[in-house]
Tab-separated table of C-alpha atoms in Angstrom:
chain	number	residue	atom	x	y	z
A	39	MET	CA	0.000	0.000	0.000
A	40	LEU	CA	2.862	2.365	0.747
A	41	MET	CA	4.298	1.744	-2.715
A	42	ILE	CA	0.931	2.425	-4.332
A	43	VAL	CA	0.720	5.731	-2.452
A	44	LEU	CA	4.343	6.453	-3.423
A	45	SER	CA	3.518	5.816	-7.087
A	46	ILE	CA	0.677	8.364	-6.946
A	47	VAL	CA	2.987	10.948	-5.363
A	48	LEU	CA	5.760	10.328	-7.917
A	49	LEU	CA	3.446	10.417	-10.937
A	50	THR	CA	1.740	13.590	-9.714
A	51	TRP	CA	5.088	15.253	-9.095
A	52	PHE	CA	6.602	14.219	-12.427
A	53	PHE	CA	3.768	15.257	-14.733
A	54	THR	CA	3.030	18.441	-12.755
A	55	ALA	CA	6.693	19.455	-12.902
A	56	ALA	CA	6.916	18.532	-16.595
A	57	ILE	CA	4.086	20.866	-17.649
A	58	LYS	CA	4.603	23.619	-15.083
A	59	ASN	CA	6.614	25.818	-17.465
A	60	PRO	CA	6.026	24.367	-20.938
A	61	LYS	CA	8.424	25.456	-23.671
A	62	LEU	CA	8.155	25.389	-27.440
A	63	VAL	CA	11.383	23.393	-27.522
A	64	PRO	CA	10.775	20.932	-24.675
A	65	GLY	CA	13.374	19.930	-22.158
A	66	LYS	CA	13.975	16.307	-21.251
A	67	MET	CA	11.245	16.086	-18.624
A	68	GLN	CA	8.649	17.852	-20.783
A	69	TYR	CA	9.626	15.705	-23.760
A	70	LEU	CA	9.190	12.476	-21.772
A	71	ALA	CA	5.816	13.601	-20.418
A	72	GLU	CA	4.541	14.700	-23.838
A	73	SER	CA	5.808	11.510	-25.491
A	74	GLY	CA	4.055	9.391	-22.870
A	75	TYR	CA	0.832	11.324	-23.312
A	76	ALA	CA	1.013	11.090	-27.108
A	77	PHE	CA	1.645	7.344	-26.919
A	78	VAL	CA	-1.442	6.724	-24.787
A	79	ARG	CA	-3.600	9.251	-26.648
A	80	ASN	CA	-2.806	8.049	-30.156
A	81	GLY	CA	-1.530	4.505	-29.765
A	82	ILE	CA	-4.212	3.306	-27.346
A	83	GLY	CA	-7.071	5.805	-27.162
A	84	ARG	CA	-7.559	6.925	-30.757
A	85	ASP	CA	-6.506	3.661	-32.394
A	86	ILE	CA	-8.803	1.487	-30.272
A	87	ILE	CA	-11.792	3.616	-29.257
A	88	GLY	CA	-11.866	5.588	-32.485
A	89	GLU	CA	-11.589	9.208	-33.551
A	90	LYS	CA	-15.186	10.006	-32.643
A	91	ASN	CA	-15.244	8.819	-29.036
A	92	PHE	CA	-11.692	8.577	-27.707
A	93	ARG	CA	-11.090	12.059	-26.220
A	94	PRO	CA	-13.126	11.738	-22.979
A	95	TRP	CA	-11.271	8.502	-22.173
A	96	ILE	CA	-7.709	9.777	-22.441
A	97	PRO	CA	-7.442	10.715	-18.710
A	98	LEU	CA	-8.525	7.218	-17.628
A	99	LEU	CA	-6.234	5.441	-20.102
A	100	PHE	CA	-3.325	7.774	-19.332
A	101	ALA	CA	-3.669	7.328	-15.567
A	102	THR	CA	-4.166	3.561	-15.895
A	103	PHE	CA	-1.124	3.009	-18.092
A	104	PHE	CA	1.353	5.026	-16.035
A	105	PHE	CA	-0.038	3.897	-12.678
A	106	VAL	CA	0.316	0.231	-13.637
A	107	LEU	CA	3.684	0.851	-15.290
A	108	LEU	CA	5.289	2.529	-12.283
A	109	ASN	CA	3.930	-0.021	-9.817
A	110	ASN	CA	5.303	-2.781	-12.049
A	111	LEU	CA	8.710	-1.081	-12.296
A	112	PHE	CA	8.968	-0.990	-8.504
A	113	GLY	CA	9.925	-4.659	-8.848
A	114	ALA	CA	13.100	-3.647	-10.667
A	115	ILE	CA	14.166	-0.866	-8.290
A	116	PRO	CA	16.753	-1.888	-5.652
A	117	PHE	CA	15.529	-1.921	-2.029
A	118	LEU	CA	11.899	-1.855	-3.176
A	119	GLN	CA	12.062	-4.829	-5.541
A	120	LEU	CA	8.418	-5.788	-5.289
A	121	PRO	CA	5.849	-5.100	-8.026
A	122	SER	CA	2.674	-3.793	-6.378
A	123	PHE	CA	0.535	-5.869	-8.723
A	124	SER	CA	2.233	-9.131	-7.796
A	125	HIS	CA	-0.335	-9.036	-4.962
A	126	ALA	CA	-3.691	-10.278	-6.206
A	127	GLY	CA	-5.679	-7.716	-4.218
A	128	SER	CA	-4.088	-4.771	-6.053
A	129	ALA	CA	-4.746	-6.325	-9.449
A	130	TYR	CA	-8.334	-7.214	-8.492
A	131	ALA	CA	-8.975	-3.640	-7.358
A	132	MET	CA	-7.786	-2.214	-10.682
A	133	ALA	CA	-9.816	-4.736	-12.665
A	134	ILE	CA	-12.959	-3.982	-10.611
A	135	ILE	CA	-12.586	-0.246	-11.341
A	136	ILE	CA	-12.354	-0.936	-15.078
A	137	TYR	CA	-15.147	-3.538	-14.874
A	138	GLY	CA	-17.517	-1.048	-13.259
A	139	THR	CA	-16.499	1.633	-15.747
A	140	TRP	CA	-17.272	-0.233	-18.953
A	141	ILE	CA	-20.573	-1.578	-17.589
A	142	ALA	CA	-21.551	1.986	-16.618
A	143	VAL	CA	-20.599	3.159	-20.117
A	144	GLY	CA	-22.733	0.456	-21.680
A	145	LEU	CA	-25.725	1.355	-19.512
A	146	LYS	CA	-25.270	5.075	-20.194
A	147	ASN	CA	-25.169	4.582	-23.954
A	148	HIS	CA	-27.754	1.821	-24.367
A	149	GLY	CA	-29.730	1.613	-21.147
A	150	ILE	CA	-30.706	-1.748	-19.700
A	151	ARG	CA	-30.696	-3.089	-23.264
A	152	TYR	CA	-26.902	-3.185	-22.984
A	153	PHE	CA	-27.012	-6.478	-21.089
A	154	LYS	CA	-28.881	-8.031	-24.016
A	155	LEU	CA	-26.428	-6.569	-26.514
A	156	ALA	CA	-23.519	-7.919	-24.461
A	157	VAL	CA	-24.748	-11.507	-24.249
A	158	VAL	CA	-26.828	-12.078	-27.402
A	159	PRO	CA	-24.503	-12.366	-30.427
A	160	SER	CA	-25.887	-10.945	-33.651
A	161	GLY	CA	-26.269	-13.194	-36.669
A	162	VAL	CA	-26.368	-16.416	-34.641
A	163	PRO	CA	-29.207	-18.884	-35.401
A	164	GLY	CA	-31.899	-18.977	-32.721
A	165	TRP	CA	-31.533	-22.684	-32.049
A	166	ILE	CA	-27.977	-22.208	-30.750
A	167	MET	CA	-28.811	-19.234	-28.495
A	168	PRO	CA	-29.469	-21.387	-25.354
A	169	LEU	CA	-25.838	-22.454	-25.589
A	170	MET	CA	-24.335	-19.126	-26.664
A	171	ILE	CA	-26.011	-16.854	-24.117
A	172	PRO	CA	-24.612	-18.619	-20.992
A	173	LEU	CA	-21.179	-18.705	-22.630
A	174	GLU	CA	-21.353	-14.986	-23.400
A	175	ILE	CA	-22.445	-14.193	-19.836
A	176	ILE	CA	-19.548	-16.189	-18.399
A	177	SER	CA	-17.089	-14.750	-20.928
A	178	ASN	CA	-18.054	-11.081	-20.620
A	179	PHE	CA	-19.048	-10.707	-16.979
A	180	ILE	CA	-16.936	-13.325	-15.165
A	181	VAL	CA	-13.927	-14.416	-17.212
A	182	ARG	CA	-13.128	-10.956	-18.586
A	183	PRO	CA	-12.490	-9.198	-15.237
A	184	LEU	CA	-10.736	-12.255	-13.802
A	185	THR	CA	-8.315	-12.550	-16.714
A	186	HIS	CA	-7.799	-8.791	-16.757
A	187	SER	CA	-6.519	-8.933	-13.182
A	188	LEU	CA	-4.877	-12.366	-13.066
A	189	ARG	CA	-2.865	-11.797	-16.245
A	190	LEU	CA	-1.221	-8.790	-14.620
A	191	MET	CA	-0.760	-10.413	-11.214
A	192	ALA	CA	0.558	-13.736	-12.508
A	193	THR	CA	3.165	-12.238	-14.846
A	194	MET	CA	4.438	-9.826	-12.195
A	195	LEU	CA	4.626	-12.546	-9.539
A	196	ALA	CA	6.234	-15.120	-11.843
A	197	GLY	CA	8.869	-12.768	-13.252
A	198	HIS	CA	9.787	-11.477	-9.806
A	199	MET	CA	10.067	-14.996	-8.368
A	200	ILE	CA	12.274	-16.203	-11.229
A	201	VAL	CA	14.779	-13.376	-10.713
A	202	MET	CA	14.777	-13.830	-6.917
A	203	LEU	CA	15.212	-17.611	-7.162
A	204	ALA	CA	18.082	-17.185	-9.627
A	205	ALA	CA	19.785	-14.718	-7.280
A	206	ALA	CA	19.335	-17.028	-4.274
A	207	GLY	CA	20.614	-19.998	-6.277
A	208	ALA	CA	23.678	-18.074	-7.451
A	209	ARG	CA	24.491	-17.044	-3.882
A	210	HIS	CA	24.252	-20.655	-2.720
A	211	LEU	CA	26.492	-21.924	-5.531
A	212	ILE	CA	29.153	-19.247	-5.049
A	213	VAL	CA	29.153	-18.675	-1.281
A	214	VAL	CA	28.015	-21.978	0.236
A	215	GLN	CA	29.426	-24.524	-2.205
A	216	ASP	CA	33.135	-25.251	-1.974
A	217	SER	CA	33.526	-26.642	-5.470
A	218	LEU	CA	35.126	-24.672	-8.305
A	219	ALA	CA	32.627	-26.185	-10.743
A	220	MET	CA	29.700	-25.097	-8.574
A	221	ASN	CA	31.212	-21.608	-8.247
A	222	GLY	CA	31.516	-21.374	-12.019
A	223	LEU	CA	27.928	-22.519	-12.384
A	224	GLY	CA	26.908	-19.782	-9.937
A	225	VAL	CA	28.554	-17.167	-12.168
A	226	LEU	CA	26.560	-18.503	-15.119
A	227	VAL	CA	23.379	-18.295	-13.046
A	228	ILE	CA	24.176	-14.649	-12.258
A	229	ALA	CA	24.592	-13.930	-15.969
A	230	GLY	CA	21.280	-15.654	-16.625
A	231	SER	CA	19.567	-13.705	-13.852
A	232	VAL	CA	20.794	-10.423	-15.352
A	233	ALA	CA	19.242	-11.437	-18.673
A	234	MET	CA	16.033	-12.386	-16.860
A	235	TYR	CA	16.078	-9.004	-15.099
A	236	PHE	CA	15.979	-7.164	-18.424
A	237	LEU	CA	13.343	-9.555	-19.729
A	238	GLU	CA	11.267	-8.785	-16.640
A	239	LEU	CA	11.659	-5.056	-17.354
A	240	LEU	CA	10.235	-5.635	-20.833
A	241	ILE	CA	7.350	-7.669	-19.410
A	242	MET	CA	6.594	-4.922	-16.880
A	243	VAL	CA	6.178	-2.384	-19.677
A	244	LEU	CA	4.217	-4.798	-21.877
A	245	GLN	CA	1.795	-5.685	-19.092
A	246	ALA	CA	1.064	-2.026	-18.407
A	247	PHE	CA	0.392	-1.580	-22.123
A	248	VAL	CA	-1.806	-4.688	-22.295
A	249	PHE	CA	-3.817	-3.622	-19.243
A	250	ALA	CA	-4.492	-0.154	-20.689
A	251	LEU	CA	-5.143	-1.624	-24.144
A	252	LEU	CA	-7.760	-4.042	-22.795
A	253	THR	CA	-9.348	-1.164	-20.887
A	254	ALA	CA	-9.721	0.720	-24.159
A	255	ILE	CA	-11.112	-2.374	-25.903
A	256	TYR	CA	-13.719	-2.918	-23.181
A	257	VAL	CA	-14.793	0.735	-23.245
A	258	GLN	CA	-15.002	0.708	-27.038
A	259	GLY	CA	-17.089	-2.466	-26.914
A	260	ALA	CA	-19.489	-0.872	-24.441
A	261	ILE	CA	-19.835	2.298	-26.511
A	262	GLU	CA	-20.507	0.481	-29.766
A	263	ALA	CA	-22.317	-2.598	-28.426
A	264	ASP	CA	-25.217	-2.170	-30.853
A	265	ALA	CA	-22.810	-2.243	-33.802
A	266	HIS	CA	-21.536	-5.753	-32.990
């Protein structure tokens, strides 16, 4: 919880400082902030939700992406070294916020008819509907939020555990073992753990992107449910 609060403080400070005195030729901090905003705005918001509807959703997508990203990157920062979303509760909380959001969007745009639009596929023969409707209910209202949260939690937990196990194994082989062969193997494990560390960094960024991307997909689906 302290790291989640810390992430809010750091993000607020960074983006506030970056736009406090904007310049025509941006400095490094302003450039990073503007590049991050443009990436979320164009690469996630406009590309997924569409030119017509994406603008009101940029604050949510922007906050979601960078909040998840920074809390993931905490797992790669010495002395912290724990991704906030490797705890299931944090991931569930984020998924519930997004879950409630896209259902509210669907109800706002289509009324109670949204639940029918979400679970009754168009163009499907009537005789197969008794099978399709339960599957759509499970898929959209149960599996979707669970996978949205568990995908983030599982990848953060697994990547963190792999790096920590490799580090513990290398220490045992180099410090505890008295064999030259085991010591050499420990050095190889360290090299492998460094490679895994950078792979985990990539996964941290990708998972933040995937989480924000799925948020945009769910919102777009709720907005245009009657077009499906």
